[in-house]
Amino acid sequence: MRTKLIAGNWKMNGSLADNEQLCKAILAGMNASQTAGVAVCAPAVYLSQLQNLLSGTAIALGSQDISSHEKGAFTGELSAAMLKEFGVRYAIVGHSERRQYHGETDTSVALKAKAALAAGITPIVCVGESLAERESGKTEEVVKRQLAAVIHENGHCISEIVVAYEPVWAIGTGKTATPEMAQAVHAVLRAQLHAASSVAAERVQILYGGSMNAANAASLLSMADIDGGLIGGAALKAADFLTIIAAAN
Ligand code: PGA
């Protein structure tokens, strides 16, 4: 039985004061007997602050990106080893905003996942179709192509990743995939993992992301292949994030 994972993606939001308040409120509201894993993926400049605030707590720390390179002349990038020094346990890779605005490709995303895994950081690999792709019936083809690149590059290590299905048209728009729509895609991804490795199919948590919120989390999380959520907007409000965490238990 897979445990659920609720990961906040703060994107480019936060401040020293806001982060402290938000973390303290989430920690204060978390139930000691909860089974779901919880993580927050913060802007890199705040990782040191969050390492101090969260070490020894039930909230794991994540980054929003990671370099595929080990070190060297890559201005602006952060290596897996650097992130590791700040207590990073998860790294989002291939978020649609990075694919869209920073030219990330299936191959570069797969290499980022590889760099994370090599350092003992769990990559949260994002896949998802655009509205045009969904409307032209290409959803399966797109998510399978995106995941295939990661499987190809990572071989048997694939059982150590987390996958996040995030339909691009649902991100930040308030339009959520229905639980049935999301489950259908999650089942496709699970079958693809199964074809690569039966261990991976059993172990890998497949999160849903895209306007998951306090009101719709329980129904999404009740689906057989939805093992958690990658939460944007609702992760910035402690009460909403706590409701989602509670729905995962
Ligand atoms: P959203 O973002 O919950 O604000 O739609 C999710 C994400 O982009 O990870």
XYZ file of N, CA and C and ligand atoms in Angstrom:
756
model
N 0.845 -1.200 0.000
C 0.000 0.000 0.000
C 0.889 1.262 0.000
N 0.665 2.129 -0.986
C 1.461 3.351 -1.048
C 0.909 4.390 -0.069
N 1.815 5.063 0.652
C 1.329 6.189 1.465
C 1.141 7.379 0.533
N 0.337 8.310 0.958
C 0.098 9.481 0.122
C 1.157 10.558 0.399
N 1.331 11.428 -0.562
C 2.276 12.548 -0.420
C 1.571 13.834 -0.837
N 1.604 14.811 0.045
C 1.057 16.131 -0.274
C 2.230 17.101 -0.329
N 2.514 17.609 -1.518
C 3.667 18.499 -1.695
C 3.183 19.877 -2.140
N 3.626 20.889 -1.433
C 3.303 22.266 -1.822
C 4.340 22.751 -2.813
N 3.881 23.397 -3.860
C 4.788 24.056 -4.805
C 4.545 25.550 -4.647
N 5.443 26.185 -3.913
C 5.229 27.614 -3.608
C 5.484 28.505 -4.820
N 6.109 27.969 -5.856
C 6.472 28.766 -7.042
C 7.250 30.010 -6.583
N 7.101 31.152 -7.285
C 7.892 32.332 -6.900
C 7.080 33.193 -5.932
N 6.802 32.616 -4.768
C 6.048 33.306 -3.735
C 6.765 33.134 -2.411
N 6.514 34.075 -1.510
C 7.053 33.956 -0.160
C 7.947 35.114 0.200
N 8.252 35.198 1.481
C 9.216 36.154 2.026
C 9.686 35.517 3.327
N 10.757 36.048 3.894
C 11.239 35.442 5.145
C 10.118 35.407 6.174
N 9.402 36.521 6.295
C 8.343 36.600 7.313
C 7.177 35.676 6.970
N 6.743 35.711 5.723
C 5.593 34.864 5.324
C 5.916 33.373 5.455
N 7.119 32.997 5.070
C 7.486 31.574 5.123
C 7.435 31.054 6.554
N 7.959 31.884 7.460
C 8.010 31.454 8.859
C 6.591 31.269 9.406
N 5.763 32.242 9.092
C 4.374 32.188 9.565
C 3.650 30.966 8.988
N 3.831 30.750 7.701
C 3.152 29.646 7.022
C 3.618 28.294 7.584
N 4.916 28.123 7.713
C 5.424 26.837 8.230
C 4.953 26.597 9.650
N 4.998 27.631 10.471
C 4.580 27.449 11.870
C 3.106 27.079 11.941
N 2.302 27.719 11.098
C 0.859 27.422 11.115
C 0.597 25.994 10.619
N 1.321 25.555 9.603
C 1.110 24.187 9.096
C 1.548 23.180 10.168
N 2.725 23.424 10.745
C 3.217 22.489 11.768
C 2.256 22.419 12.955
N 1.742 23.560 13.354
C 0.833 23.593 14.517
C -0.463 22.848 14.224
N -0.866 22.845 12.951
C -2.151 22.235 12.609
C -2.066 20.787 12.184
N -0.836 20.266 12.053
C -0.703 18.879 11.592
C -0.987 17.899 12.725
N -1.593 16.799 12.337
C -1.982 15.782 13.299
C -0.801 14.818 13.510
N -0.458 14.550 14.758
C 0.709 13.702 15.037
C 0.553 12.294 14.462
N -0.673 11.846 14.277
C -0.868 10.466 13.810
C -1.064 10.376 12.295
N -0.795 11.467 11.605
C -1.041 11.427 10.158
C -0.102 10.468 9.435
N -0.609 9.871 8.390
C 0.199 8.899 7.658
C 0.785 9.504 6.380
N 0.135 10.494 5.827
C 0.600 11.062 4.556
C 1.911 11.819 4.758
N 2.784 11.719 3.776
C 3.995 12.531 3.782
C 3.631 13.947 3.354
N 4.384 14.909 3.865
C 4.129 16.314 3.532
C 5.455 16.959 3.137
N 5.427 17.770 2.106
C 6.642 18.476 1.680
C 6.280 19.873 1.207
N 7.235 20.789 1.303
C 7.060 22.096 0.658
C 8.265 22.347 -0.248
N 7.975 22.754 -1.484
C 9.020 23.034 -2.468
C 9.114 24.547 -2.607
N 10.200 25.092 -2.104
C 10.305 26.539 -1.912
C 11.296 27.150 -2.902
N 11.216 28.475 -3.088
C 12.239 29.147 -3.887
C 13.622 28.897 -3.266
N 14.617 28.736 -4.113
C 15.940 28.301 -3.635
C 16.536 29.218 -2.574
N 16.299 30.522 -2.691
C 16.923 31.432 -1.716
C 16.418 31.201 -0.293
N 15.300 30.524 -0.157
C 14.740 30.304 1.182
C 15.055 28.918 1.743
N 15.808 28.114 0.998
C 16.045 26.746 1.470
C 16.773 26.724 2.810
N 17.705 27.652 2.995
C 18.448 27.682 4.257
C 17.504 28.012 5.420
N 16.669 29.005 5.200
C 15.685 29.366 6.236
C 14.785 28.176 6.563
N 14.332 27.509 5.518
C 13.381 26.404 5.723
C 14.066 25.180 6.312
N 15.330 24.996 5.977
C 16.065 23.891 6.597
C 16.057 24.075 8.116
N 16.287 25.314 8.550
C 16.270 25.589 9.991
C 14.889 25.413 10.588
N 13.885 25.886 9.865
C 12.523 25.811 10.408
C 11.969 24.389 10.422
N 12.376 23.577 9.460
C 11.694 22.286 9.264
C 12.499 21.059 9.680
N 13.800 21.231 9.966
C 14.553 20.004 10.269
C 13.995 19.389 11.557
N 13.839 18.077 11.523
C 13.275 17.369 12.673
C 11.758 17.417 12.747
N 11.125 18.039 11.768
C 9.656 18.081 11.744
C 9.135 17.080 10.704
N 7.819 16.992 10.607
C 7.210 16.051 9.650
C 7.066 16.670 8.256
N 7.604 17.857 8.059
C 7.548 18.459 6.717
C 8.917 18.340 6.057
N 8.930 17.686 4.902
C 10.179 17.548 4.150
C 10.354 18.758 3.239
N 11.608 19.003 2.876
C 11.920 20.179 2.071
C 12.167 19.788 0.616
N 11.657 20.605 -0.285
C 11.884 20.354 -1.703
C 12.328 21.607 -2.428
N 13.017 21.402 -3.559
C 13.369 22.524 -4.435
C 12.424 22.473 -5.639
N 12.446 23.530 -6.428
C 11.529 23.599 -7.569
C 12.215 23.248 -8.883
N 13.512 22.994 -8.788
C 14.301 22.669 -9.981
C 15.635 22.114 -9.483
N 16.424 21.585 -10.382
C 17.742 21.045 -10.033
C 18.546 21.014 -11.330
N 19.838 21.211 -11.237
C 20.640 21.127 -12.463
C 20.931 19.677 -12.815
N 21.051 19.411 -14.102
C 21.454 18.062 -14.507
C 22.973 17.925 -14.453
N 23.662 19.065 -14.257
C 25.135 19.031 -14.227
C 25.642 18.912 -12.792
N 26.836 18.363 -12.685
C 27.404 18.169 -11.346
C 27.955 19.458 -10.779
N 28.714 20.197 -11.587
C 29.253 21.494 -11.170
C 29.876 22.189 -12.374
N 30.302 23.422 -12.182
C 31.038 24.083 -13.250
C 30.357 25.310 -13.793
N 30.643 25.605 -15.071
C 30.239 26.866 -15.682
C 28.779 26.823 -16.138
N 27.885 26.865 -15.186
C 26.437 26.847 -15.470
C 25.781 27.941 -14.626
N 26.011 29.184 -15.039
C 25.576 30.337 -14.256
C 24.106 30.263 -13.889
N 23.848 30.437 -12.624
C 22.469 30.481 -12.146
C 21.905 29.145 -11.735
N 22.614 28.063 -12.018
C 22.047 26.744 -11.695
C 22.490 26.244 -10.322
N 21.746 25.280 -9.823
C 22.011 24.710 -8.501
C 22.162 23.208 -8.633
N 23.286 22.698 -8.152
C 23.536 21.260 -8.299
C 22.815 20.458 -7.216
N 22.695 19.175 -7.490
C 22.077 18.273 -6.519
C 22.854 18.285 -5.201
N 24.191 18.327 -5.300
C 25.003 18.305 -4.073
C 24.749 19.559 -3.230
N 24.576 20.695 -3.917
C 24.292 21.940 -3.177
C 22.940 21.849 -2.477
N 21.960 21.369 -3.202
C 20.614 21.264 -2.618
C 20.622 20.299 -1.433
N 21.371 19.245 -1.591
C 21.470 18.240 -0.534
C 22.007 18.862 0.761
N 22.964 19.789 0.610
C 23.536 20.439 1.793
C 22.502 21.232 2.585
N 21.425 21.600 1.905
C 20.380 22.373 2.578
C 19.177 21.515 2.955
N 19.412 20.205 3.007
C 18.365 19.317 3.521
C 17.260 19.014 2.534
N 17.524 19.244 1.247
C 16.481 19.001 0.242
C 16.258 17.507 0.028
N 15.015 17.092 0.132
C 14.673 15.669 -0.047
C 13.958 15.429 -1.380
N 13.260 16.441 -1.869
C 12.531 16.324 -3.144
C 12.948 17.462 -4.081
N 12.936 17.193 -5.376
C 13.141 18.273 -6.355
C 12.093 18.119 -7.451
N 11.307 19.174 -7.650
C 10.372 19.159 -8.777
C 11.207 19.231 -10.058
N 10.921 18.381 -11.017
C 11.598 18.499 -12.316
C 10.548 18.501 -13.435
N 10.790 19.350 -14.421
C 9.911 19.371 -15.586
C 8.540 19.953 -15.325
N 8.447 20.880 -14.359
C 7.152 21.547 -14.191
C 6.788 22.228 -15.512
N 5.509 22.274 -15.811
C 5.109 22.820 -17.122
C 5.546 24.269 -17.295
N 5.644 25.016 -16.171
C 6.104 26.408 -16.311
C 7.561 26.443 -16.747
N 8.338 25.475 -16.325
C 9.742 25.425 -16.755
C 9.852 24.877 -18.180
N 8.996 23.946 -18.518
C 9.000 23.460 -19.913
C 8.611 24.612 -20.843
N 7.628 25.398 -20.404
C 7.092 26.467 -21.246
C 7.991 27.698 -21.313
N 8.473 28.166 -20.155
C 9.213 29.436 -20.132
C 10.722 29.267 -20.158
N 11.211 28.063 -19.908
C 12.661 27.888 -19.825
C 13.165 26.813 -20.782
N 12.320 26.470 -21.719
C 12.769 25.572 -22.791
C 13.167 24.177 -22.346
N 12.653 23.707 -21.233
C 13.031 22.354 -20.816
C 12.361 21.329 -21.727
N 13.130 20.305 -22.058
C 12.640 19.264 -22.972
C 12.490 17.949 -22.207
N 11.868 16.984 -22.846
C 11.734 15.668 -22.206
C 13.115 15.135 -21.795
N 14.090 15.341 -22.666
C 15.431 14.821 -22.377
C 16.089 15.580 -21.231
N 15.983 16.913 -21.234
C 16.641 17.645 -20.137
C 15.970 17.328 -18.806
N 14.659 17.117 -18.832
C 13.936 16.760 -17.609
C 14.412 15.387 -17.111
N 14.584 14.466 -18.039
C 15.041 13.121 -17.665
C 16.439 13.178 -17.039
N 17.297 14.059 -17.574
C 18.652 14.186 -17.031
C 18.646 14.845 -15.651
N 17.711 15.762 -15.447
C 17.573 16.372 -14.114
C 17.126 15.310 -13.099
N 16.192 14.476 -13.518
C 15.738 13.404 -12.620
C 16.918 12.496 -12.260
N 17.751 12.243 -13.252
C 18.910 11.370 -13.037
C 19.889 11.994 -12.033
N 20.131 13.290 -12.177
C 21.054 13.979 -11.262
C 20.496 13.962 -9.842
N 19.201 14.144 -9.716
C 18.586 14.117 -8.384
C 18.754 12.736 -7.768
N 18.401 11.709 -8.525
C 18.465 10.341 -8.002
C 19.892 9.978 -7.578
N 20.871 10.426 -8.364
C 22.265 10.101 -8.049
C 22.690 10.688 -6.705
N 22.021 11.779 -6.305
C 22.378 12.435 -5.038
C 21.450 12.020 -3.900
N 20.527 11.119 -4.181
C 19.599 10.702 -3.129
C 18.456 11.675 -2.914
N 18.188 12.504 -3.911
C 17.035 13.415 -3.864
C 15.937 12.798 -4.735
N 14.714 12.801 -4.234
C 13.613 12.210 -4.999
C 13.062 13.225 -5.996
N 13.177 12.944 -7.294
C 12.603 13.884 -8.255
C 11.078 13.731 -8.323
N 10.388 14.845 -8.332
C 8.943 14.838 -8.575
C 8.790 15.228 -10.041
N 8.611 14.223 -10.884
C 8.622 14.419 -12.334
C 7.233 14.832 -12.813
N 7.139 16.046 -13.353
C 5.829 16.554 -13.792
C 5.578 16.217 -15.253
N 4.392 15.733 -15.519
C 3.948 15.486 -16.893
C 2.540 16.071 -17.030
N 2.152 16.375 -18.250
C 0.790 16.896 -18.424
C 0.607 17.518 -19.783
N -0.630 17.468 -20.254
C -0.947 17.961 -21.588
C -1.519 19.376 -21.541
N -1.359 20.098 -22.639
C -1.971 21.429 -22.770
C -3.442 21.250 -23.161
N -4.165 22.347 -23.136
C -5.580 22.285 -23.529
C -5.727 21.827 -24.988
N -4.874 22.385 -25.855
C -4.958 22.004 -27.273
C -4.686 20.515 -27.446
N -3.727 20.016 -26.696
C -3.408 18.583 -26.795
C -4.572 17.725 -26.294
N -5.194 18.147 -25.201
C -6.356 17.380 -24.709
C -7.472 17.408 -25.742
N -7.722 18.606 -26.264
C -8.847 18.727 -27.199
C -8.611 17.967 -28.492
N -7.346 17.759 -28.828
C -7.107 16.978 -30.050
C -6.835 15.502 -29.735
N -7.199 15.088 -28.531
C -7.127 13.667 -28.194
C -5.723 13.139 -27.977
N -4.796 14.050 -27.640
C -3.388 13.621 -27.542
C -2.890 13.437 -26.102
N -3.795 13.503 -25.135
C -3.363 13.464 -23.730
C -2.453 12.273 -23.428
N -2.923 11.075 -23.764
C -2.143 9.867 -23.455
C -0.777 9.883 -24.108
N -0.807 10.253 -25.393
C 0.436 10.263 -26.161
C 1.452 11.213 -25.517
N 0.992 12.391 -25.092
C 1.906 13.396 -24.532
C 2.472 12.938 -23.194
N 1.612 12.515 -22.278
C 2.137 12.144 -20.951
C 3.025 10.903 -21.047
N 2.684 9.997 -21.941
C 3.513 8.791 -22.091
C 4.878 9.135 -22.674
N 4.892 10.072 -23.613
C 6.179 10.489 -24.204
C 7.052 11.147 -23.120
N 6.420 11.994 -22.290
C 7.180 12.695 -21.247
C 7.737 11.711 -20.220
N 6.915 10.760 -19.813
C 7.390 9.786 -18.814
C 8.391 8.803 -19.429
N 8.191 8.453 -20.701
C 9.089 7.489 -21.362
C 10.533 7.989 -21.346
N 10.715 9.291 -21.527
C 12.078 9.832 -21.536
C 12.742 9.616 -20.178
N 11.962 9.783 -19.118
C 12.508 9.627 -17.765
C 12.795 8.149 -17.486
N 11.919 7.280 -17.945
C 12.132 5.839 -17.758
C 13.379 5.405 -18.533
N 13.483 5.876 -19.757
C 14.613 5.507 -20.619
C 15.944 5.890 -19.975
N 15.990 7.073 -19.400
C 17.248 7.596 -18.848
C 17.592 7.005 -17.482
N 16.599 6.491 -16.789
C 16.824 6.135 -15.384
C 16.708 4.649 -15.052
N 16.368 3.837 -16.023
C 16.391 2.386 -15.845
C 15.711 1.918 -14.572
N 16.403 1.058 -13.828
C 15.765 0.453 -12.652
C 15.542 1.463 -11.522
N 16.229 2.614 -11.561
C 16.042 3.643 -10.519
C 14.655 4.256 -10.587
N 13.912 3.901 -11.619
C 12.602 4.507 -11.837
C 11.657 4.286 -10.645
N 11.923 3.240 -9.881
C 11.037 2.996 -8.729
C 11.247 4.033 -7.625
N 12.283 4.860 -7.751
C 12.580 5.873 -6.716
C 12.015 7.247 -7.040
N 11.330 7.374 -8.149
C 10.817 8.712 -8.493
C 9.395 8.900 -7.956
N 8.940 10.149 -7.978
C 7.527 10.473 -7.786
C 7.089 11.097 -9.108
N 5.889 10.783 -9.547
C 5.354 11.389 -10.777
C 4.231 12.340 -10.381
N 4.140 13.470 -11.055
C 2.994 14.359 -10.829
C 2.300 14.590 -12.167
N 1.043 14.176 -12.256
C 0.260 14.472 -13.452
C -0.399 15.823 -13.254
N 0.017 16.780 -14.075
C -0.522 18.137 -13.965
C -0.999 18.608 -15.338
N -2.286 18.454 -15.617
C -2.774 18.990 -16.891
C -2.548 20.498 -16.928
N -1.867 20.968 -17.957
C -1.442 22.375 -17.999
C -2.650 23.307 -17.911
N -3.763 22.898 -18.513
C -4.965 23.736 -18.525
C -5.611 23.856 -17.155
N -5.173 23.049 -16.200
C -5.762 23.086 -14.855
C -4.877 23.834 -13.861
N -3.667 24.209 -14.290
C -2.731 24.823 -13.339
C -3.042 26.298 -13.152
N -3.366 26.642 -11.917
C -3.605 28.040 -11.570
C -4.846 28.637 -12.204
N -5.675 27.812 -12.800
C -6.831 28.325 -13.530
C -8.135 28.134 -12.765
N -8.097 27.318 -11.724
C -9.332 26.992 -11.016
C -10.097 25.875 -11.714
N -9.622 25.450 -12.888
C -10.267 24.322 -13.597
C -9.545 23.039 -13.192
N -10.234 22.185 -12.480
C -9.606 20.936 -12.063
C -10.081 19.821 -12.978
N -9.201 18.853 -13.221
C -9.685 17.642 -13.892
C -10.655 16.977 -12.922
N -11.691 16.366 -13.426
C -12.576 15.622 -12.523
C -11.783 14.435 -11.988
N -12.198 13.891 -10.844
C -11.478 12.721 -10.328
C -11.395 11.611 -11.373
N -12.437 11.427 -12.155
C -12.435 10.351 -13.165
C -11.443 10.654 -14.291
N -11.409 11.926 -14.716
C -10.456 12.295 -15.770
C -9.020 12.095 -15.292
N -8.767 12.527 -14.061
C -7.414 12.387 -13.521
C -7.070 10.903 -13.357
N -7.986 10.146 -12.786
C -7.737 8.716 -12.565
C -7.409 8.007 -13.880
N -8.113 8.370 -14.937
C -7.874 7.707 -16.226
C -6.420 7.908 -16.670
N -5.909 9.123 -16.497
C -4.523 9.379 -16.905
C -3.547 8.706 -15.937
N -3.872 8.753 -14.656
C -3.009 8.090 -13.664
C -2.894 6.590 -13.970
N -3.999 5.990 -14.388
C -3.971 4.552 -14.708
C -3.063 4.287 -15.909
N -3.077 5.188 -16.867
C -2.195 5.051 -18.039
C -0.726 5.113 -17.591
N -0.446 6.073 -16.715
C 0.935 6.225 -16.233
C 1.353 5.011 -15.404
N 0.432 4.503 -14.595
C 0.738 3.318 -13.771
C 1.052 2.129 -14.680
N 0.273 1.972 -15.738
C 0.503 0.852 -16.654
C 1.861 1.008 -17.344
N 2.204 2.241 -17.657
C 3.502 2.480 -18.307
C 4.649 2.146 -17.347
N 4.482 2.516 -16.085
C 5.500 2.165 -15.086
C 5.585 0.644 -14.952
N 4.420 0.002 -15.002
C 4.374 -1.445 -14.842
C 5.125 -2.135 -15.965
N 4.967 -1.609 -17.157
C 5.664 -2.209 -18.299
C 7.179 -2.074 -18.133
N 7.598 -1.008 -17.428
C 9.036 -0.800 -17.209
C 9.536 -1.625 -16.033
N 8.729 -1.728 -14.997
C 9.150 -2.440 -13.774
C 7.943 -2.635 -12.872
N 7.690 -3.877 -12.485
C 6.526 -4.119 -11.629
C 6.751 -3.514 -10.248
N 8.020 -3.444 -9.831
C 8.331 -2.810 -8.538
C 7.953 -1.335 -8.599
N 8.333 -0.693 -9.689
C 8.024 0.736 -9.831
C 6.520 0.967 -9.826
N 5.797 0.111 -10.515
C 4.349 0.297 -10.596
C 3.714 0.249 -9.206
N 4.250 -0.601 -8.355
C 3.732 -0.713 -6.988
C 4.125 0.466 -6.122
N 5.369 0.899 -6.280
C 5.946 1.860 -5.335
C 5.717 3.320 -5.671
N 5.769 3.642 -6.957
C 5.827 5.059 -7.341
C 4.520 5.777 -7.010
N 4.666 6.880 -6.289
C 3.495 7.707 -5.986
C 3.211 8.593 -7.200
N 1.975 8.567 -7.663
C 1.570 9.434 -8.770
C 0.638 10.494 -8.190
N 1.131 11.738 -8.156
C 0.381 12.850 -7.575
C -0.465 13.512 -8.658
N -1.556 14.131 -8.241
C -2.308 14.977 -9.164
C -1.997 16.435 -8.818
N -1.888 17.272 -9.814
C -1.703 18.706 -9.573
C -2.467 19.513 -10.594
N -2.962 20.657 -10.173
C -3.741 21.527 -11.072
C -5.015 21.904 -10.376
N -4.936 23.048 -9.651
C -6.100 23.576 -8.927
C -6.678 22.587 -7.917
N -5.820 21.740 -7.344
C -6.316 20.935 -6.223
C -6.486 21.891 -5.047
N -7.590 21.765 -4.344
C -7.840 22.698 -3.244
C -8.580 22.000 -2.099
N -8.902 22.782 -1.090
C -9.521 22.202 0.112
C -10.861 21.547 -0.209
N -11.542 22.058 -1.219
C -12.877 21.534 -1.527
C -12.843 20.265 -2.380
N -11.872 20.160 -3.265
C -11.906 19.008 -4.184
C -10.885 17.920 -3.860
N -10.028 18.163 -2.847
C -8.939 17.214 -2.578
C -9.452 15.821 -2.222
N -10.450 15.746 -1.353
C -10.886 14.430 -0.866
C -11.358 13.546 -2.014
N -12.114 14.114 -2.954
C -12.627 13.265 -4.029
C -11.503 12.854 -4.980
N -10.562 13.745 -5.244
C -9.427 13.358 -6.096
C -8.584 12.283 -5.412
N -8.338 12.484 -4.118
C -7.447 11.566 -3.390
C -8.094 10.212 -3.117
N -9.395 10.097 -3.355
C -10.057 8.810 -3.130
C -9.893 7.865 -4.329
N -9.343 8.371 -5.430
C -9.221 7.528 -6.619
C -8.034 6.551 -6.462
N -8.191 5.397 -7.083
C -7.248 4.291 -6.841
C -5.788 4.627 -7.145
N -5.559 5.382 -8.203
C -4.173 5.635 -8.606
C -3.694 7.054 -8.302
N -4.459 7.792 -7.520
C -4.031 9.148 -7.139
C -3.433 9.069 -5.733
N -2.113 9.219 -5.685
C -1.395 8.969 -4.439
C -0.991 10.249 -3.725
N -1.619 11.342 -4.076
C -1.282 12.584 -3.394
C -1.483 13.761 -4.317
N -0.947 14.905 -3.905
C -1.149 16.108 -4.694
C 0.086 16.980 -4.727
N 0.238 17.692 -5.845
C 1.231 18.764 -5.949
C 0.404 20.047 -6.004
N 0.523 20.832 -4.957
C -0.421 21.911 -4.719
C 0.251 23.263 -4.896
N -0.274 24.103 -5.764
C 0.271 25.445 -5.953
C -0.423 26.440 -5.026
N -1.397 27.139 -5.576
C -2.066 28.225 -4.840
C -2.527 27.849 -3.445
N -3.143 26.690 -3.306
C -3.705 26.310 -2.006
C -2.635 25.938 -0.982
N -1.383 25.813 -1.427
C -0.308 25.495 -0.474
C 0.199 26.741 0.238
N -0.268 27.903 -0.229
C 0.187 29.162 0.378
C -0.732 29.604 1.504
N -1.812 28.865 1.702
C -2.744 29.193 2.791
C -2.752 28.005 3.746
N -2.319 28.244 4.977
C -2.148 27.126 5.923
C -3.432 26.329 6.088
N -4.556 27.011 6.245
C -5.810 26.288 6.511
C -6.163 25.373 5.338
N -6.001 25.864 4.125
C -6.323 25.056 2.942
C -5.362 23.876 2.810
N -4.081 24.145 3.008
C -3.076 23.085 2.883
C -3.346 22.003 3.932
N -3.695 22.433 5.146
C -3.990 21.469 6.218
C -5.230 20.637 5.893
N -6.214 21.237 5.275
C -7.413 20.474 4.889
C -7.040 19.411 3.866
N -6.172 19.761 2.937
C -5.739 18.802 1.917
C -4.931 17.671 2.565
N -4.051 18.034 3.494
C -3.265 17.002 4.207
C -4.225 16.052 4.945
N -5.214 16.632 5.602
C -6.167 15.796 6.363
C -6.929 14.877 5.422
N -7.227 15.357 4.221
C -7.972 14.533 3.253
C -7.132 13.350 2.764
N -5.814 13.461 2.928
C -4.925 12.387 2.456
C -4.697 11.318 3.511
N -5.222 11.532 4.687
C -4.976 10.558 5.764
C -6.083 9.535 5.880
P -2.092 25.149 -8.740
O -0.602 24.764 -9.186
O -2.447 24.231 -7.593
O -2.001 26.575 -8.323
O -2.967 24.922 -9.934
C -0.156 23.435 -9.194
C 1.238 23.357 -9.762
O 1.545 24.099 -10.706
O 2.062 22.567 -9.288
